[in-house]
PDB file of C-alpha atoms and ligand atoms in Angstrom:
ATOM      1  CA  MET A   1       0.135  -0.270  -0.075  1.00 94.00           C
ATOM      2  CA  PRO A   2       1.354   3.470  -0.788  1.00 97.00           C
ATOM      3  CA  LYS A   3       2.610   5.507   2.306  1.00 98.00           C
ATOM      4  CA  ILE A   4       1.265   9.021   2.181  1.00 98.00           C
ATOM      5  CA  VAL A   5       3.777  11.398   4.333  1.00 98.00           C
ATOM      6  CA  PHE A   6       1.803  14.674   5.395  1.00 98.00           C
ATOM      7  CA  LEU A   7       4.692  17.187   6.295  1.00 98.00           C
ATOM      8  CA  PRO A   8       4.408  19.346   9.351  1.00 97.00           C
ATOM      9  CA  GLN A   9       2.170  21.948   9.208  1.00 96.00           C
ATOM     10  CA  GLN A  10       1.989  24.230  12.346  1.00 94.00           C
ATOM     11  CA  ASP A  11      -1.795  24.560  12.697  1.00 94.00           C
ATOM     12  CA  LEU A  12      -3.135  20.791  11.348  1.00 96.00           C
ATOM     13  CA  CYS A  13      -0.255  18.529  11.964  1.00 97.00           C
ATOM     14  CA  PRO A  14       2.607  20.109  13.668  1.00 97.00           C
ATOM     15  CA  GLU A  15       4.584  16.753  13.890  1.00 97.00           C
ATOM     16  CA  GLY A  16       3.674  15.788  10.334  1.00 98.00           C
ATOM     17  CA  VAL A  17       1.855  12.290   9.773  1.00 98.00           C
ATOM     18  CA  VAL A  18       2.776   9.260   7.759  1.00 98.00           C
ATOM     19  CA  VAL A  19       0.041   6.791   7.021  1.00 98.00           C
ATOM     20  CA  GLU A  20      -0.569   3.812   4.547  1.00 98.00           C
ATOM     21  CA  ALA A  21      -3.476   4.574   2.070  1.00 98.00           C
ATOM     22  CA  LYS A  22      -5.501   2.357  -0.504  1.00 96.00           C
ATOM     23  CA  PRO A  23      -5.081   3.244  -4.332  1.00 96.00           C
ATOM     24  CA  GLY A  24      -8.303   5.451  -5.045  1.00 97.00           C
ATOM     25  CA  GLU A  25      -8.787   7.120  -1.853  1.00 98.00           C
ATOM     26  CA  SER A  26      -8.350  10.609  -1.904  1.00 98.00           C
ATOM     27  CA  ILE A  27      -6.164  12.783  -0.188  1.00 98.00           C
ATOM     28  CA  LEU A  28      -8.421  14.411   1.665  1.00 98.00           C
ATOM     29  CA  ASN A  29      -9.984  11.466   3.019  1.00 98.00           C
ATOM     30  CA  ILE A  30      -6.856  10.021   4.154  1.00 98.00           C
ATOM     31  CA  ALA A  31      -6.059  13.205   5.797  1.00 98.00           C
ATOM     32  CA  LEU A  32      -9.451  13.600   7.529  1.00 98.00           C
ATOM     33  CA  ARG A  33      -9.330   9.876   8.632  1.00 98.00           C
ATOM     34  CA  SER A  34      -5.703  10.498  10.003  1.00 98.00           C
ATOM     35  CA  GLY A  35      -6.923  13.616  11.963  1.00 97.00           C
ATOM     36  CA  ILE A  36      -5.664  16.459  10.033  1.00 98.00           C
ATOM     37  CA  LYS A  37      -8.550  18.611   9.547  1.00 97.00           C
ATOM     38  CA  ILE A  38      -8.066  19.946   6.064  1.00 96.00           C
ATOM     39  CA  GLU A  39     -10.669  22.849   5.066  1.00 95.00           C
ATOM     40  CA  HIS A  40     -13.243  21.093   2.672  1.00 96.00           C
ATOM     41  CA  ALA A  41     -15.584  23.880   2.467  1.00 95.00           C
ATOM     42  CA  CYS A  42     -17.919  22.776  -0.374  1.00 96.00           C
ATOM     43  CA  GLU A  43     -17.646  19.148   1.246  1.00 96.00           C
ATOM     44  CA  LYS A  44     -15.606  17.892  -1.635  1.00 97.00           C
ATOM     45  CA  SER A  45     -17.552  18.832  -4.683  1.00 97.00           C
ATOM     46  CA  CYS A  46     -14.666  20.675  -6.455  1.00 96.00           C
ATOM     47  CA  ALA A  47     -16.224  24.074  -5.761  1.00 95.00           C
ATOM     48  CA  CYS A  48     -13.907  25.634  -3.534  1.00 93.00           C
ATOM     49  CA  THR A  49     -10.020  25.746  -2.985  1.00 94.00           C
ATOM     50  CA  THR A  50     -10.011  25.266   0.682  1.00 95.00           C
ATOM     51  CA  CYS A  51      -8.435  21.770   0.452  1.00 97.00           C
ATOM     52  CA  HIS A  52      -5.738  22.959  -1.471  1.00 97.00           C
ATOM     53  CA  CYS A  53      -1.965  20.870  -1.307  1.00 98.00           C
ATOM     54  CA  ILE A  54       0.970  20.768  -2.610  1.00 98.00           C
ATOM     55  CA  VAL A  55       2.250  17.271  -3.668  1.00 98.00           C
ATOM     56  CA  ARG A  56       5.619  17.472  -3.211  1.00 98.00           C
ATOM     57  CA  GLU A  57       6.548  14.100  -4.063  1.00 98.00           C
ATOM     58  CA  GLY A  58       4.905  11.556  -6.309  1.00 98.00           C
ATOM     59  CA  PHE A  59       3.181  14.469  -8.246  1.00 98.00           C
ATOM     60  CA  ASP A  60       3.910  11.983 -11.688  1.00 98.00           C
ATOM     61  CA  SER A  61       1.976   8.801 -10.409  1.00 98.00           C
ATOM     62  CA  LEU A  62      -1.192  10.883  -9.882  1.00 98.00           C
ATOM     63  CA  GLU A  63      -3.829  11.071 -12.443  1.00 96.00           C
ATOM     64  CA  GLU A  64      -4.100  14.457 -14.344  1.00 96.00           C
ATOM     65  CA  SER A  65      -6.585  17.281 -12.838  1.00 97.00           C
ATOM     66  CA  GLY A  66      -9.516  17.866 -14.990  1.00 96.00           C
ATOM     67  CA  GLU A  67     -10.583  21.107 -16.213  1.00 97.00           C
ATOM     68  CA  LEU A  68     -12.677  22.076 -13.522  1.00 97.00           C
ATOM     69  CA  GLU A  69     -10.057  21.175 -10.956  1.00 97.00           C
ATOM     70  CA  ASP A  70      -7.621  23.497 -12.936  1.00 97.00           C
ATOM     71  CA  ASP A  71     -10.169  26.260 -12.978  1.00 96.00           C
ATOM     72  CA  MET A  72     -10.422  26.108  -9.173  1.00 95.00           C
ATOM     73  CA  LEU A  73      -7.016  25.735  -8.594  1.00 95.00           C
ATOM     74  CA  ASP A  74      -6.406  28.928  -9.982  1.00 94.00           C
ATOM     75  CA  LYS A  75      -8.074  30.833  -7.035  1.00 93.00           C
ATOM     76  CA  ALA A  76      -5.781  28.928  -4.635  1.00 92.00           C
ATOM     77  CA  TRP A  77      -3.658  30.780  -1.935  1.00 88.00           C
ATOM     78  CA  GLY A  78       0.126  29.782  -2.810  1.00 91.00           C
ATOM     79  CA  LEU A  79      -0.555  28.392  -6.326  1.00 94.00           C
ATOM     80  CA  GLU A  80       2.346  25.923  -7.420  1.00 96.00           C
ATOM     81  CA  PRO A  81       3.062  23.537 -10.144  1.00 96.00           C
ATOM     82  CA  GLU A  82       2.439  20.639  -7.943  1.00 97.00           C
ATOM     83  CA  SER A  83      -0.853  22.043  -6.865  1.00 98.00           C
ATOM     84  CA  ARG A  84      -3.846  19.857  -6.370  1.00 98.00           C
ATOM     85  CA  LEU A  85      -7.377  19.561  -4.730  1.00 98.00           C
ATOM     86  CA  SER A  86      -6.855  16.909  -2.190  1.00 98.00           C
ATOM     87  CA  CYS A  87     -10.464  16.084  -2.587  1.00 98.00           C
ATOM     88  CA  GLN A  88     -10.095  15.397  -6.479  1.00 98.00           C
ATOM     89  CA  THR A  89      -7.165  13.737  -6.093  1.00 98.00           C
ATOM     90  CA  GLN A  90      -6.637  10.134  -5.648  1.00 98.00           C
ATOM     91  CA  VAL A  91      -3.952   8.054  -4.717  1.00 98.00           C
ATOM     92  CA  ALA A  92      -2.085   5.746  -7.386  1.00 98.00           C
ATOM     93  CA  ASP A  93       0.420   3.085  -6.260  1.00 96.00           C
ATOM     94  CA  GLU A  94       3.365   5.341  -5.199  1.00 97.00           C
ATOM     95  CA  ASP A  95       4.011   7.126  -2.250  1.00 98.00           C
ATOM     96  CA  LEU A  96       3.382  10.723  -1.847  1.00 98.00           C
ATOM     97  CA  VAL A  97       4.688  13.448   0.261  1.00 98.00           C
ATOM     98  CA  ILE A  98       2.097  15.990   0.787  1.00 98.00           C
ATOM     99  CA  GLU A  99       2.402  19.876   2.043  1.00 98.00           C
ATOM    100  CA  ILE A 100      -0.639  21.471   3.229  1.00 97.00           C
ATOM    101  CA  PRO A 101      -0.515  25.237   2.747  1.00 94.00           C
ATOM    102  CA  ARG A 102      -0.659  27.743   5.702  1.00 89.00           C
ATOM    103  CA  TYR A 103      -3.505  29.589   4.515  1.00 82.00           C
ATOM    104  CA  THR A 104      -6.584  28.995   2.537  1.00 84.00           C
ATOM    105  CA  VAL A 105      -8.602  31.479   0.196  1.00 78.00           C
ATOM    106  CA  ASN A 106     -10.951  31.367   3.443  1.00 75.00           C
ATOM    107  CA  HIS A 107      -7.983  32.467   5.558  1.00 62.00           C
ATOM    108  CA  ALA A 108      -9.739  30.979   8.425  1.00 50.00           C
ATOM    109  CA  ARG A 109      -6.728  29.675   9.799  1.00 48.00           C
ATOM    110  CA  GLU A 110      -5.160  33.229  10.031  1.00 47.00           C
ATOM    111  CA  HIS A 111      -6.691  34.293  12.914  1.00 44.00           C
TER     112      HIS A 111
HETATM  113  S1  FES B   1     -13.331  20.571  -0.856  1.00 51.18           S
HETATM  114 FE1  FES B   1     -13.769  22.540  -2.168  1.00 51.18          FE
HETATM  115  S2  FES B   1     -12.573  21.899  -3.663  1.00 51.18           S
HETATM  116 FE2  FES B   1     -12.024  20.185  -2.358  1.00 51.18          FE
END
């Protein structure tokens, strides 16, 4: 089973988390079941960008993003070439290293 590494993120997972995943599982669902409360304001329907993540390793193993996801990603805070929406991105059969950006467009974490 692929191993998913969530890099330390000050607010959501200060120590980082390493978890095993089943191919086909979304990055968001893996995070949520691991206790990492990534925002998902549109309830995983590809209509917000609050679940934005950056795939630091393993990006090429993923199925390409669709047009809708790309359109939404354009609005994400801190967009990078390896950005994805975690609710739309399913794990393939390779390990991934995931970074969760500090902020979202909601700025809900900005206190
Ligand atoms: S939860 Fe809204 S796009 Fe992923």
